[in-house]
Amino acid sequence: MKVELVVLALLSVALTSAFEYKLEIRTGWKNNAGTDGDVFAKIEGKKGKIVNFKKIDNPHRNDFLRGQIDTFTAHSMEDIGKIKCLILSTNSPDKWMLDKAVAWRSGSSEKSFFYNQGTFLSSEPREGVSQLKLCEQGSQTYYITTTTSTDRDAGSDNIYPRMKIFGKKGKKSPAAMTGYLYDPRRNNFEKGRQDTFVFQGLADVGRIKCIEITADGDDKWQFEMIEVHSQDRRHPAYFRNEREAWLSTDPREGVSSLKLCS
Protein backbone atom coordinates (compact mmCIF):
# COMPACT_ATOMS: atom_id res chain seq x y z
CA MET A 1 0.00 0.00 0.00
CA LYS A 2 2.85 2.41 0.89
CA VAL A 3 4.59 1.62 -2.39
CA GLU A 4 1.40 2.42 -4.31
CA LEU A 5 1.04 5.73 -2.48
CA VAL A 6 4.64 6.67 -3.29
CA VAL A 7 4.10 5.82 -6.97
CA LEU A 8 0.91 7.88 -7.08
CA ALA A 9 2.69 10.80 -5.41
CA LEU A 10 5.54 10.67 -7.92
CA LEU A 11 3.06 10.55 -10.81
CA SER A 12 1.24 13.56 -9.39
CA VAL A 13 4.48 15.56 -9.12
CA ALA A 14 5.43 14.59 -12.69
CA LEU A 15 2.08 15.68 -14.09
CA THR A 16 2.04 19.00 -12.27
CA SER A 17 5.57 19.81 -13.43
CA ALA A 18 4.87 18.90 -17.07
CA PHE A 19 4.56 21.53 -19.79
CA GLU A 20 1.18 21.54 -21.48
CA TYR A 21 0.94 22.18 -25.23
CA LYS A 22 -2.12 22.99 -27.29
CA LEU A 23 -2.76 22.33 -30.96
CA GLU A 24 -5.70 23.95 -32.73
CA ILE A 25 -6.63 22.38 -36.06
CA ARG A 26 -8.99 23.79 -38.65
CA THR A 27 -10.08 21.39 -41.37
CA GLY A 28 -10.28 22.83 -44.88
CA TRP A 29 -13.40 24.15 -46.59
CA LYS A 30 -13.20 22.19 -49.82
CA ASN A 31 -15.61 19.38 -50.51
CA ASN A 32 -14.30 16.07 -49.08
CA ALA A 33 -11.82 17.93 -46.83
CA GLY A 34 -13.08 16.13 -43.70
CA THR A 35 -12.16 12.62 -42.63
CA ASP A 36 -13.04 9.77 -40.28
CA GLY A 37 -9.48 8.45 -40.50
CA ASP A 38 -6.76 8.60 -37.84
CA VAL A 39 -4.46 11.62 -37.76
CA PHE A 40 -1.20 11.82 -35.76
CA ALA A 41 0.64 15.01 -34.84
CA LYS A 42 4.00 16.20 -33.53
CA ILE A 43 5.33 19.69 -32.93
CA GLU A 44 9.02 20.52 -33.21
CA GLY A 45 10.70 23.23 -31.18
CA LYS A 46 13.60 25.54 -31.98
CA LYS A 47 15.81 23.41 -29.76
CA GLY A 48 15.13 20.40 -32.00
CA LYS A 49 12.97 18.72 -29.39
CA ILE A 50 9.61 17.11 -30.12
CA VAL A 51 6.25 16.97 -28.39
CA ASN A 52 4.30 13.96 -29.63
CA PHE A 53 0.54 14.41 -29.58
CA LYS A 54 0.27 10.85 -30.98
CA LYS A 55 -3.21 10.15 -32.37
CA ILE A 56 -5.14 13.40 -32.07
CA ASP A 57 -8.67 12.59 -31.01
CA ASN A 58 -11.31 14.10 -28.76
CA PRO A 59 -13.46 11.36 -27.18
CA HIS A 60 -17.19 11.72 -27.78
CA ARG A 61 -16.61 14.28 -30.56
CA ASN A 62 -16.57 13.91 -34.32
CA ASP A 63 -13.23 15.56 -35.17
CA PHE A 64 -12.03 16.79 -38.57
CA LEU A 65 -15.33 17.80 -40.08
CA ARG A 66 -15.22 20.20 -43.04
CA GLY A 67 -14.47 23.73 -41.76
CA GLN A 68 -14.45 22.64 -38.11
CA ILE A 69 -11.94 23.75 -35.46
CA ASP A 70 -10.67 21.03 -33.07
CA THR A 71 -8.26 21.53 -30.16
CA PHE A 72 -5.92 18.90 -28.72
CA THR A 73 -3.61 18.75 -25.70
CA ALA A 74 -0.26 17.04 -25.03
CA HIS A 75 2.25 17.16 -22.16
CA SER A 76 6.03 17.19 -22.10
CA MET A 77 8.57 17.14 -19.31
CA GLU A 78 10.63 19.67 -21.29
CA ASP A 79 10.06 23.16 -22.62
CA ILE A 80 10.83 22.75 -26.33
CA GLY A 81 11.20 26.49 -26.88
CA LYS A 82 9.72 28.37 -29.82
CA ILE A 83 7.52 26.01 -31.85
CA LYS A 84 8.89 25.92 -35.39
CA CYS A 85 7.23 23.04 -37.24
CA LEU A 86 4.16 20.80 -37.25
CA ILE A 87 4.32 17.22 -38.52
CA LEU A 88 1.08 15.46 -39.43
CA SER A 89 0.74 11.85 -40.56
CA THR A 90 -1.90 9.22 -41.20
CA ASN A 91 -2.27 5.49 -41.79
CA SER A 92 -5.72 5.91 -43.26
CA PRO A 93 -6.67 6.00 -46.97
CA ASP A 94 -9.56 8.36 -46.13
CA LYS A 95 -8.08 11.69 -47.26
CA TRP A 96 -8.13 14.82 -45.11
CA MET A 97 -7.15 18.42 -45.76
CA LEU A 98 -5.87 20.78 -43.10
CA ASP A 99 -6.47 24.48 -43.67
CA LYS A 100 -4.70 26.07 -40.71
CA ALA A 101 -3.08 25.03 -37.42
CA VAL A 102 -2.02 27.03 -34.37
CA ALA A 103 0.29 25.63 -31.67
CA TRP A 104 1.33 27.08 -28.32
CA ARG A 105 2.48 26.24 -24.80
CA SER A 106 -0.18 26.82 -22.17
CA GLY A 107 0.53 29.99 -20.22
CA SER A 108 2.49 31.51 -23.10
CA SER A 109 1.17 34.28 -25.34
CA GLU A 110 3.50 33.21 -28.16
CA LYS A 111 1.71 31.20 -30.84
CA SER A 112 2.96 29.54 -34.02
CA PHE A 113 0.82 29.48 -37.17
CA PHE A 114 0.89 26.89 -39.96
CA TYR A 115 -0.93 27.09 -43.30
CA ASN A 116 -1.48 24.22 -45.70
CA GLN A 117 -1.12 24.89 -49.41
CA GLY A 118 -3.90 22.59 -50.61
CA THR A 119 -2.26 19.22 -49.87
CA PHE A 120 -4.41 16.26 -48.81
CA LEU A 121 -3.19 13.82 -46.15
CA SER A 122 -3.80 10.15 -47.02
CA SER A 123 -2.01 6.80 -46.94
CA GLU A 124 -3.24 6.28 -50.51
CA PRO A 125 -0.61 7.87 -52.82
CA ARG A 126 -3.22 8.73 -55.45
CA GLU A 127 -5.14 10.76 -52.88
CA GLY A 128 -2.39 12.63 -51.03
CA VAL A 129 0.73 12.28 -48.89
CA SER A 130 1.03 10.13 -45.76
CA GLN A 131 3.14 12.74 -43.93
CA LEU A 132 3.02 16.52 -44.11
CA LYS A 133 5.54 18.84 -42.46
CA LEU A 134 4.64 22.51 -42.15
CA CYS A 135 7.03 25.08 -40.69
CA GLU A 136 6.38 28.57 -39.43
CA GLN A 137 7.03 31.25 -42.03
CA GLY A 138 7.69 34.22 -39.76
CA SER A 139 5.95 36.65 -37.42
CA GLN A 140 4.35 39.16 -39.76
CA THR A 141 0.59 39.78 -39.93
CA TYR A 142 -1.11 40.65 -43.23
CA TYR A 143 -4.49 42.21 -43.94
CA ILE A 144 -6.06 41.34 -47.29
CA THR A 145 -9.18 43.07 -48.62
CA THR A 146 -10.81 41.79 -51.79
CA THR A 147 -13.40 43.71 -53.82
CA THR A 148 -15.59 41.46 -55.94
CA SER A 149 -16.58 42.82 -59.33
CA THR A 150 -20.08 44.12 -60.02
CA ASP A 151 -20.26 42.18 -63.27
CA ARG A 152 -22.99 39.60 -63.67
CA ASP A 153 -22.11 36.28 -61.93
CA ALA A 154 -18.89 37.80 -60.51
CA GLY A 155 -19.57 36.40 -57.03
CA SER A 156 -18.68 32.88 -55.92
CA ASP A 157 -19.63 30.40 -53.20
CA ASN A 158 -17.00 27.81 -54.06
CA ILE A 159 -13.73 29.45 -55.11
CA TYR A 160 -11.43 28.96 -52.03
CA PRO A 161 -8.54 31.20 -53.06
CA ARG A 162 -5.06 31.24 -51.52
CA MET A 163 -2.41 33.90 -51.97
CA LYS A 164 1.34 34.36 -52.21
CA ILE A 165 2.70 37.80 -51.33
CA PHE A 166 6.02 38.95 -52.80
CA GLY A 167 8.03 41.91 -51.61
CA LYS A 168 11.07 44.10 -52.00
CA LYS A 169 13.23 41.80 -49.91
CA GLY A 170 13.15 39.35 -52.82
CA LYS A 171 15.52 36.41 -52.41
CA LYS A 172 16.35 37.45 -48.85
CA SER A 173 12.80 36.56 -47.77
CA PRO A 174 10.51 33.91 -49.28
CA ALA A 175 6.99 34.71 -50.35
CA ALA A 176 4.38 34.93 -47.60
CA MET A 177 1.84 32.16 -48.23
CA THR A 178 -1.65 32.39 -46.80
CA GLY A 179 -4.23 29.74 -46.08
CA TYR A 180 -7.68 29.97 -47.63
CA LEU A 181 -9.25 33.40 -47.91
CA TYR A 182 -12.47 32.44 -46.18
CA ASP A 183 -14.52 33.82 -43.30
CA PRO A 184 -17.13 31.31 -42.03
CA ARG A 185 -19.06 34.09 -40.30
CA ARG A 186 -20.29 35.58 -43.58
CA ASN A 187 -20.93 34.90 -47.25
CA ASN A 188 -17.63 35.64 -48.95
CA PHE A 189 -17.08 37.08 -52.42
CA GLU A 190 -20.56 38.35 -53.11
CA LYS A 191 -21.07 40.63 -56.11
CA GLY A 192 -19.80 44.17 -55.47
CA ARG A 193 -18.78 43.53 -51.85
CA GLN A 194 -15.52 43.83 -49.92
CA ASP A 195 -14.15 41.05 -47.70
CA THR A 196 -11.18 41.35 -45.33
CA PHE A 197 -8.99 38.46 -44.17
CA VAL A 198 -6.20 38.46 -41.57
CA PHE A 199 -3.24 36.07 -41.58
CA GLN A 200 -0.72 35.88 -38.73
CA GLY A 201 2.68 34.21 -38.63
CA LEU A 202 3.75 34.85 -42.22
CA ALA A 203 7.11 35.82 -43.72
CA ASP A 204 8.02 39.51 -43.74
CA VAL A 205 8.58 40.33 -47.42
CA GLY A 206 9.17 44.05 -46.89
CA ARG A 207 7.41 46.48 -49.18
CA ILE A 208 4.78 44.50 -51.07
CA LYS A 209 5.34 44.36 -54.83
CA CYS A 210 3.31 41.44 -56.23
CA ILE A 211 0.65 38.92 -55.34
CA GLU A 212 -0.28 35.59 -56.87
CA ILE A 213 -3.81 34.39 -56.19
CA THR A 214 -4.77 30.76 -56.82
CA ALA A 215 -8.22 29.21 -56.93
CA ASP A 216 -8.91 25.81 -55.39
CA GLY A 217 -12.63 25.74 -56.22
CA ASP A 218 -14.30 25.03 -59.56
CA ASP A 219 -16.74 27.95 -59.29
CA LYS A 220 -15.65 31.08 -61.16
CA TRP A 221 -14.95 34.42 -59.43
CA GLN A 222 -14.01 37.84 -60.70
CA PHE A 223 -12.47 40.46 -58.44
CA GLU A 224 -12.04 44.14 -59.16
CA MET A 225 -9.20 44.89 -56.74
CA ILE A 226 -7.17 43.39 -53.92
CA GLU A 227 -5.60 45.53 -51.20
CA VAL A 228 -2.77 44.16 -49.04
CA HIS A 229 -0.83 45.64 -46.13
CA SER A 230 1.19 44.28 -43.22
CA GLN A 231 1.14 45.04 -39.52
CA ASP A 232 4.47 46.87 -39.79
CA ARG A 233 3.74 48.67 -43.07
CA ARG A 234 0.30 50.21 -42.96
CA HIS A 235 0.47 51.81 -46.40
CA PRO A 236 -1.39 49.28 -48.60
CA ALA A 237 -0.47 47.94 -51.99
CA TYR A 238 -3.31 47.88 -54.53
CA PHE A 239 -3.70 45.27 -57.25
CA ARG A 240 -6.35 45.86 -59.91
CA ASN A 241 -7.72 43.17 -62.16
CA GLU A 242 -7.30 45.32 -65.25
CA ARG A 243 -7.72 42.40 -67.65
CA GLU A 244 -11.00 41.48 -65.92
CA ALA A 245 -9.77 37.90 -65.63
CA TRP A 246 -11.91 35.19 -64.03
CA LEU A 247 -10.48 32.73 -61.49
CA SER A 248 -11.51 29.07 -61.61
CA THR A 249 -9.96 25.61 -61.62
CA ASP A 250 -12.17 24.89 -64.64
CA PRO A 251 -10.17 26.09 -67.68
CA ARG A 252 -13.43 26.71 -69.54
CA GLU A 253 -14.37 29.29 -66.91
CA GLY A 254 -11.09 31.11 -66.26
CA VAL A 255 -7.49 30.78 -65.04
CA SER A 256 -6.55 28.87 -61.89
CA SER A 257 -3.81 31.34 -60.93
CA LEU A 258 -3.22 35.03 -61.52
CA LYS A 259 -0.12 37.11 -60.67
CA LEU A 260 -0.39 40.88 -60.36
CA CYS A 261 2.27 43.49 -59.57
CA SER A 262 1.86 47.07 -58.44
One Martini backbone bead per residue (centre of mass of N, CA, C, O) as a GRO file, in nm:
protein
  262
    1MET     BB    1   0.057   0.062  -0.021
    2LYS     BB    2   0.302   0.257   0.005
    3VAL     BB    3   0.405   0.218  -0.282
    4GLU     BB    4   0.152   0.328  -0.424
    5LEU     BB    5   0.164   0.612  -0.297
    6VAL     BB    6   0.440   0.690  -0.411
    7VAL     BB    7   0.369   0.659  -0.709
    8LEU     BB    8   0.135   0.863  -0.708
    9ALA     BB    9   0.307   1.104  -0.616
   10LEU     BB   10   0.506   1.103  -0.854
   11LEU     BB   11   0.291   1.141  -1.074
   12SER     BB   12   0.183   1.411  -0.971
   13VAL     BB   13   0.448   1.570  -0.998
   14ALA     BB   14   0.490   1.520  -1.302
   15LEU     BB   15   0.226   1.652  -1.403
   16THR     BB   16   0.266   1.940  -1.266
   17SER     BB   17   0.559   1.980  -1.426
   18ALA     BB   18   0.439   1.983  -1.690
   19PHE     BB   19   0.407   2.069  -2.021
   20GLU     BB   20   0.159   2.238  -2.197
   21TYR     BB   21   0.003   2.162  -2.516
   22LYS     BB   22  -0.141   2.321  -2.805
   23LEU     BB   23  -0.377   2.219  -3.078
   24GLU     BB   24  -0.510   2.388  -3.358
   25ILE     BB   25  -0.761   2.269  -3.588
   26ARG     BB   26  -0.840   2.335  -3.937
   27THR     BB   27  -1.045   2.237  -4.158
   28GLY     BB   28  -1.123   2.245  -4.461
   29TRP     BB   29  -1.360   2.368  -4.723
   30LYS     BB   30  -1.357   2.156  -4.904
   31ASN     BB   31  -1.460   1.906  -5.057
   32ASN     BB   32  -1.359   1.631  -4.873
   33ALA     BB   33  -1.181   1.737  -4.619
   34GLY     BB   34  -1.285   1.539  -4.441
   35THR     BB   35  -1.257   1.282  -4.167
   36ASP     BB   36  -1.233   0.933  -4.013
   37GLY     BB   37  -0.948   0.921  -3.977
   38ASP     BB   38  -0.626   0.898  -3.870
   39VAL     BB   39  -0.438   1.140  -3.673
   40PHE     BB   40  -0.102   1.263  -3.644
   41ALA     BB   41   0.109   1.454  -3.402
   42LYS     BB   42   0.378   1.702  -3.419
   43ILE     BB   43   0.610   1.913  -3.244
   44GLU     BB   44   0.874   2.152  -3.318
   45GLY     BB   45   1.147   2.293  -3.184
   46LYS     BB   46   1.422   2.499  -3.179
   47LYS     BB   47   1.583   2.265  -3.009
   48GLY     BB   48   1.476   1.983  -3.155
   49LYS     BB   49   1.225   1.919  -3.002
   50ILE     BB   50   0.952   1.692  -2.909
   51VAL     BB   51   0.593   1.677  -2.937
   52ASN     BB   52   0.368   1.406  -2.884
   53PHE     BB   53   0.026   1.361  -2.968
   54LYS     BB   54  -0.031   1.153  -3.153
   55LYS     BB   55  -0.340   1.070  -3.151
   56ILE     BB   56  -0.587   1.288  -3.260
   57ASP     BB   57  -0.849   1.294  -3.004
   58ASN     BB   58  -1.194   1.342  -2.920
   59PRO     BB   59  -1.396   1.229  -2.712
   60HIS     BB   60  -1.722   1.246  -2.819
   61ARG     BB   61  -1.607   1.352  -3.107
   62ASN     BB   62  -1.626   1.485  -3.437
   63ASP     BB   63  -1.358   1.508  -3.606
   64PHE     BB   64  -1.272   1.663  -3.904
   65LEU     BB   65  -1.464   1.861  -4.014
   66ARG     BB   66  -1.573   2.070  -4.231
   67GLY     BB   67  -1.448   2.374  -4.096
   68GLN     BB   68  -1.341   2.268  -3.830
   69ILE     BB   69  -1.253   2.314  -3.485
   70ASP     BB   70  -0.975   2.157  -3.314
   71THR     BB   71  -0.858   2.059  -2.982
   72PHE     BB   72  -0.533   1.975  -2.841
   73THR     BB   73  -0.341   1.774  -2.595
   74ALA     BB   74  -0.007   1.795  -2.447
   75HIS     BB   75   0.284   1.651  -2.278
   76SER     BB   76   0.592   1.775  -2.120
   77MET     BB   77   0.907   1.779  -1.949
   78GLU     BB   78   0.971   1.994  -2.175
   79ASP     BB   79   1.094   2.286  -2.310
   80ILE     BB   80   1.099   2.349  -2.668
   81GLY     BB   81   1.027   2.621  -2.730
   82LYS     BB   82   0.998   2.743  -3.017
   83ILE     BB   83   0.763   2.680  -3.251
   84LYS     BB   84   0.831   2.559  -3.591
   85CYS     BB   85   0.681   2.269  -3.633
   86LEU     BB   86   0.455   2.050  -3.819
   87ILE     BB   87   0.353   1.699  -3.788
   88LEU     BB   88   0.172   1.500  -4.015
   89SER     BB   89  -0.019   1.184  -4.002
   90THR     BB   90  -0.115   0.867  -4.172
   91ASN     BB   91  -0.306   0.530  -4.206
   92SER     BB   92  -0.526   0.651  -4.398
   93PRO     BB   93  -0.720   0.663  -4.701
   94ASP     BB   94  -0.878   0.891  -4.577
   95LYS     BB   95  -0.894   1.194  -4.669
   96TRP     BB   96  -0.725   1.512  -4.563
   97MET     BB   97  -0.769   1.875  -4.495
   98LEU     BB   98  -0.578   2.125  -4.405
   99ASP     BB   99  -0.566   2.467  -4.331
  100LYS     BB  100  -0.510   2.530  -4.010
  101ALA     BB  101  -0.255   2.595  -3.750
  102VAL     BB  102  -0.216   2.612  -3.384
  103ALA     BB  103   0.063   2.663  -3.154
  104TRP     BB  104   0.108   2.614  -2.787
  105ARG     BB  105   0.193   2.712  -2.467
  106SER     BB  106   0.075   2.708  -2.177
  107GLY     BB  107   0.095   3.052  -2.068
  108SER     BB  108   0.154   3.150  -2.356
  109SER     BB  109   0.148   3.412  -2.610
  110GLU     BB  110   0.302   3.230  -2.805
  111LYS     BB  111   0.240   3.167  -3.150
  112SER     BB  112   0.196   2.918  -3.406
  113PHE     BB  113   0.170   2.918  -3.768
  114PHE     BB  114  -0.015   2.703  -4.008
  115TYR     BB  115  -0.018   2.651  -4.372
  116ASN     BB  116  -0.185   2.510  -4.617
  117GLN     BB  117  -0.139   2.420  -4.988
  118GLY     BB  118  -0.363   2.184  -5.071
  119THR     BB  119  -0.292   1.924  -4.907
  120PHE     BB  120  -0.340   1.591  -4.878
  121LEU     BB  121  -0.411   1.337  -4.637
  122SER     BB  122  -0.275   1.005  -4.720
  123SER     BB  123  -0.204   0.658  -4.776
  124GLU     BB  124  -0.296   0.726  -5.063
  125PRO     BB  125  -0.112   0.835  -5.328
  126ARG     BB  126  -0.362   0.938  -5.509
  127GLU     BB  127  -0.468   1.142  -5.265
  128GLY     BB  128  -0.174   1.180  -5.113
  129VAL     BB  129  -0.003   1.222  -4.813
  130SER     BB  130   0.129   1.065  -4.516
  131GLN     BB  131   0.319   1.329  -4.482
  132LEU     BB  132   0.324   1.658  -4.309
  133LYS     BB  133   0.536   1.949  -4.324
  134LEU     BB  134   0.511   2.245  -4.121
  135CYS     BB  135   0.643   2.578  -4.123
  136GLU     BB  136   0.723   2.860  -4.005
  137GLN     BB  137   0.754   3.178  -4.161
  138GLY     BB  138   0.683   3.395  -3.918
  139SER     BB  139   0.558   3.733  -3.771
  140GLN     BB  140   0.364   3.836  -3.979
  141THR     BB  141   0.089   4.056  -4.057
  142TYR     BB  142  -0.199   4.030  -4.276
  143TYR     BB  143  -0.411   4.240  -4.489
  144ILE     BB  144  -0.699   4.136  -4.684
  145THR     BB  145  -0.876   4.304  -4.956
  146THR     BB  146  -1.164   4.229  -5.135
  147THR     BB  147  -1.314   4.312  -5.462
  148THR     BB  148  -1.594   4.244  -5.609
  149SER     BB  149  -1.744   4.243  -5.883
  150THR     BB  150  -2.035   4.378  -6.073
  151ASP     BB  151  -2.062   4.160  -6.245
  152ARG     BB  152  -2.206   3.911  -6.375
  153ASP     BB  153  -2.131   3.639  -6.176
  154ALA     BB  154  -1.880   3.728  -5.986
  155GLY     BB  155  -1.958   3.559  -5.771
  156SER     BB  156  -1.879   3.316  -5.491
  157ASP     BB  157  -1.907   2.978  -5.315
  158ASN     BB  158  -1.643   2.803  -5.473
  159ILE     BB  159  -1.311   2.906  -5.467
  160TYR     BB  160  -1.075   2.903  -5.262
  161PRO     BB  161  -0.842   3.113  -5.202
  162ARG     BB  162  -0.494   3.181  -5.244
  163MET     BB  163  -0.177   3.344  -5.128
  164LYS     BB  164   0.097   3.527  -5.261
  165ILE     BB  165   0.363   3.734  -5.121
  166PHE     BB  166   0.561   3.991  -5.261
  167GLY     BB  167   0.884   4.156  -5.216
  168LYS     BB  168   1.168   4.355  -5.183
  169LYS     BB  169   1.350   4.128  -5.052
  170GLY     BB  170   1.315   3.872  -5.204
  171LYS     BB  171   1.560   3.637  -5.157
  172LYS     BB  172   1.572   3.706  -4.844
  173SER     BB  173   1.252   3.647  -4.877
  174PRO     BB  174   0.996   3.471  -4.883
  175ALA     BB  175   0.698   3.406  -4.951
  176ALA     BB  176   0.384   3.476  -4.849
  177MET     BB  177   0.156   3.215  -4.725
  178THR     BB  178  -0.160   3.144  -4.729
  179GLY     BB  179  -0.454   3.055  -4.674
  180TYR     BB  180  -0.769   3.066  -4.685
  181LEU     BB  181  -1.005   3.286  -4.817
  182TYR     BB  182  -1.208   3.269  -4.524
  183ASP     BB  183  -1.536   3.344  -4.373
  184PRO     BB  184  -1.775   3.178  -4.175
  185ARG     BB  185  -1.954   3.446  -4.088
  186ARG     BB  186  -1.979   3.478  -4.410
  187ASN     BB  187  -2.041   3.579  -4.729
  188ASN     BB  188  -1.824   3.534  -4.975
  189PHE     BB  189  -1.788   3.695  -5.273
  190GLU     BB  190  -1.988   3.914  -5.336
  191LYS     BB  191  -2.132   4.121  -5.530
  192GLY     BB  192  -1.962   4.427  -5.469
  193ARG     BB  193  -1.787   4.318  -5.226
  194GLN     BB  194  -1.614   4.330  -4.924
  195ASP     BB  195  -1.321   4.144  -4.797
  196THR     BB  196  -1.155   4.049  -4.487
  197PHE     BB  197  -0.821   3.919  -4.413
  198VAL     BB  198  -0.627   3.741  -4.158
  199PHE     BB  199  -0.262   3.684  -4.125
  200GLN     BB  200  -0.052   3.498  -3.928
  201GLY     BB  201   0.278   3.400  -3.943
  202LEU     BB  202   0.446   3.545  -4.168
  203ALA     BB  203   0.641   3.658  -4.394
  204ASP     BB  204   0.873   3.919  -4.440
  205VAL     BB  205   0.878   4.113  -4.753
  206GLY     BB  206   0.816   4.396  -4.716
  207ARG     BB  207   0.757   4.563  -4.975
  208ILE     BB  208   0.488   4.533  -5.170
  209LYS     BB  209   0.462   4.403  -5.519
  210CYS     BB  210   0.322   4.107  -5.523
  211ILE     BB  211   0.068   3.875  -5.640
  212GLU     BB  212  -0.072   3.534  -5.596
  213ILE     BB  213  -0.372   3.389  -5.711
  214THR     BB  214  -0.548   3.085  -5.606
  215ALA     BB  215  -0.762   2.836  -5.711
  216ASP     BB  216  -0.967   2.553  -5.560
  217GLY     BB  217  -1.226   2.612  -5.714
  218ASP     BB  218  -1.488   2.560  -5.974
  219ASP     BB  219  -1.574   2.834  -5.932
  220LYS     BB  220  -1.629   3.146  -6.040
  221TRP     BB  221  -1.420   3.459  -6.016
  222GLN     BB  222  -1.443   3.825  -5.985
  223PHE     BB  223  -1.216   4.081  -5.940
  224GLU     BB  224  -1.118   4.420  -5.899
  225MET     BB  225  -0.964   4.422  -5.605
  226ILE     BB  226  -0.650   4.419  -5.409
  227GLU     BB  227  -0.563   4.464  -5.064
  228VAL     BB  228  -0.231   4.510  -4.906
  229HIS     BB  229  -0.112   4.474  -4.560
  230SER     BB  230   0.090   4.525  -4.286
  231GLN     BB  231   0.162   4.576  -3.962
  232ASP     BB  232   0.435   4.751  -4.032
  233ARG     BB  233   0.282   4.832  -4.321
  234ARG     BB  234   0.011   5.038  -4.375
  235HIS     BB  235   0.068   5.082  -4.662
  236PRO     BB  236  -0.095   4.992  -4.931
  237ALA     BB  237  -0.145   4.754  -5.180
  238TYR     BB  238  -0.257   4.763  -5.524
  239PHE     BB  239  -0.472   4.528  -5.716
  240ARG     BB  240  -0.574   4.521  -6.046
  241ASN     BB  241  -0.819   4.378  -6.271
  242GLU     BB  242  -0.767   4.484  -6.584
  243ARG     BB  243  -0.849   4.209  -6.751
  244GLU     BB  244  -1.094   4.065  -6.623
  245ALA     BB  245  -1.038   3.810  -6.478
  246TRP     BB  246  -1.098   3.469  -6.416
  247LEU     BB  247  -1.147   3.240  -6.150
  248SER     BB  248  -1.056   2.886  -6.204
  249THR     BB  249  -1.022   2.533  -6.237
  250ASP     BB  250  -1.186   2.583  -6.491
  251PRO     BB  251  -1.076   2.647  -6.812
  252ARG     BB  252  -1.366   2.745  -6.920
  253GLU     BB  253  -1.382   2.993  -6.694
  254GLY     BB  254  -1.056   3.019  -6.634
  255VAL     BB  255  -0.802   3.085  -6.410
  256SER     BB  256  -0.612   2.944  -6.144
  257SER     BB  257  -0.392   3.181  -6.187
  258LEU     BB  258  -0.280   3.515  -6.058
  259LYS     BB  259  -0.047   3.774  -6.142
  260LEU     BB  260   0.031   4.079  -5.957
  261CYS     BB  261   0.158   4.417  -6.002
  262SER     BB  262   0.248   4.753  -5.878
   0.00000   0.00000   0.00000
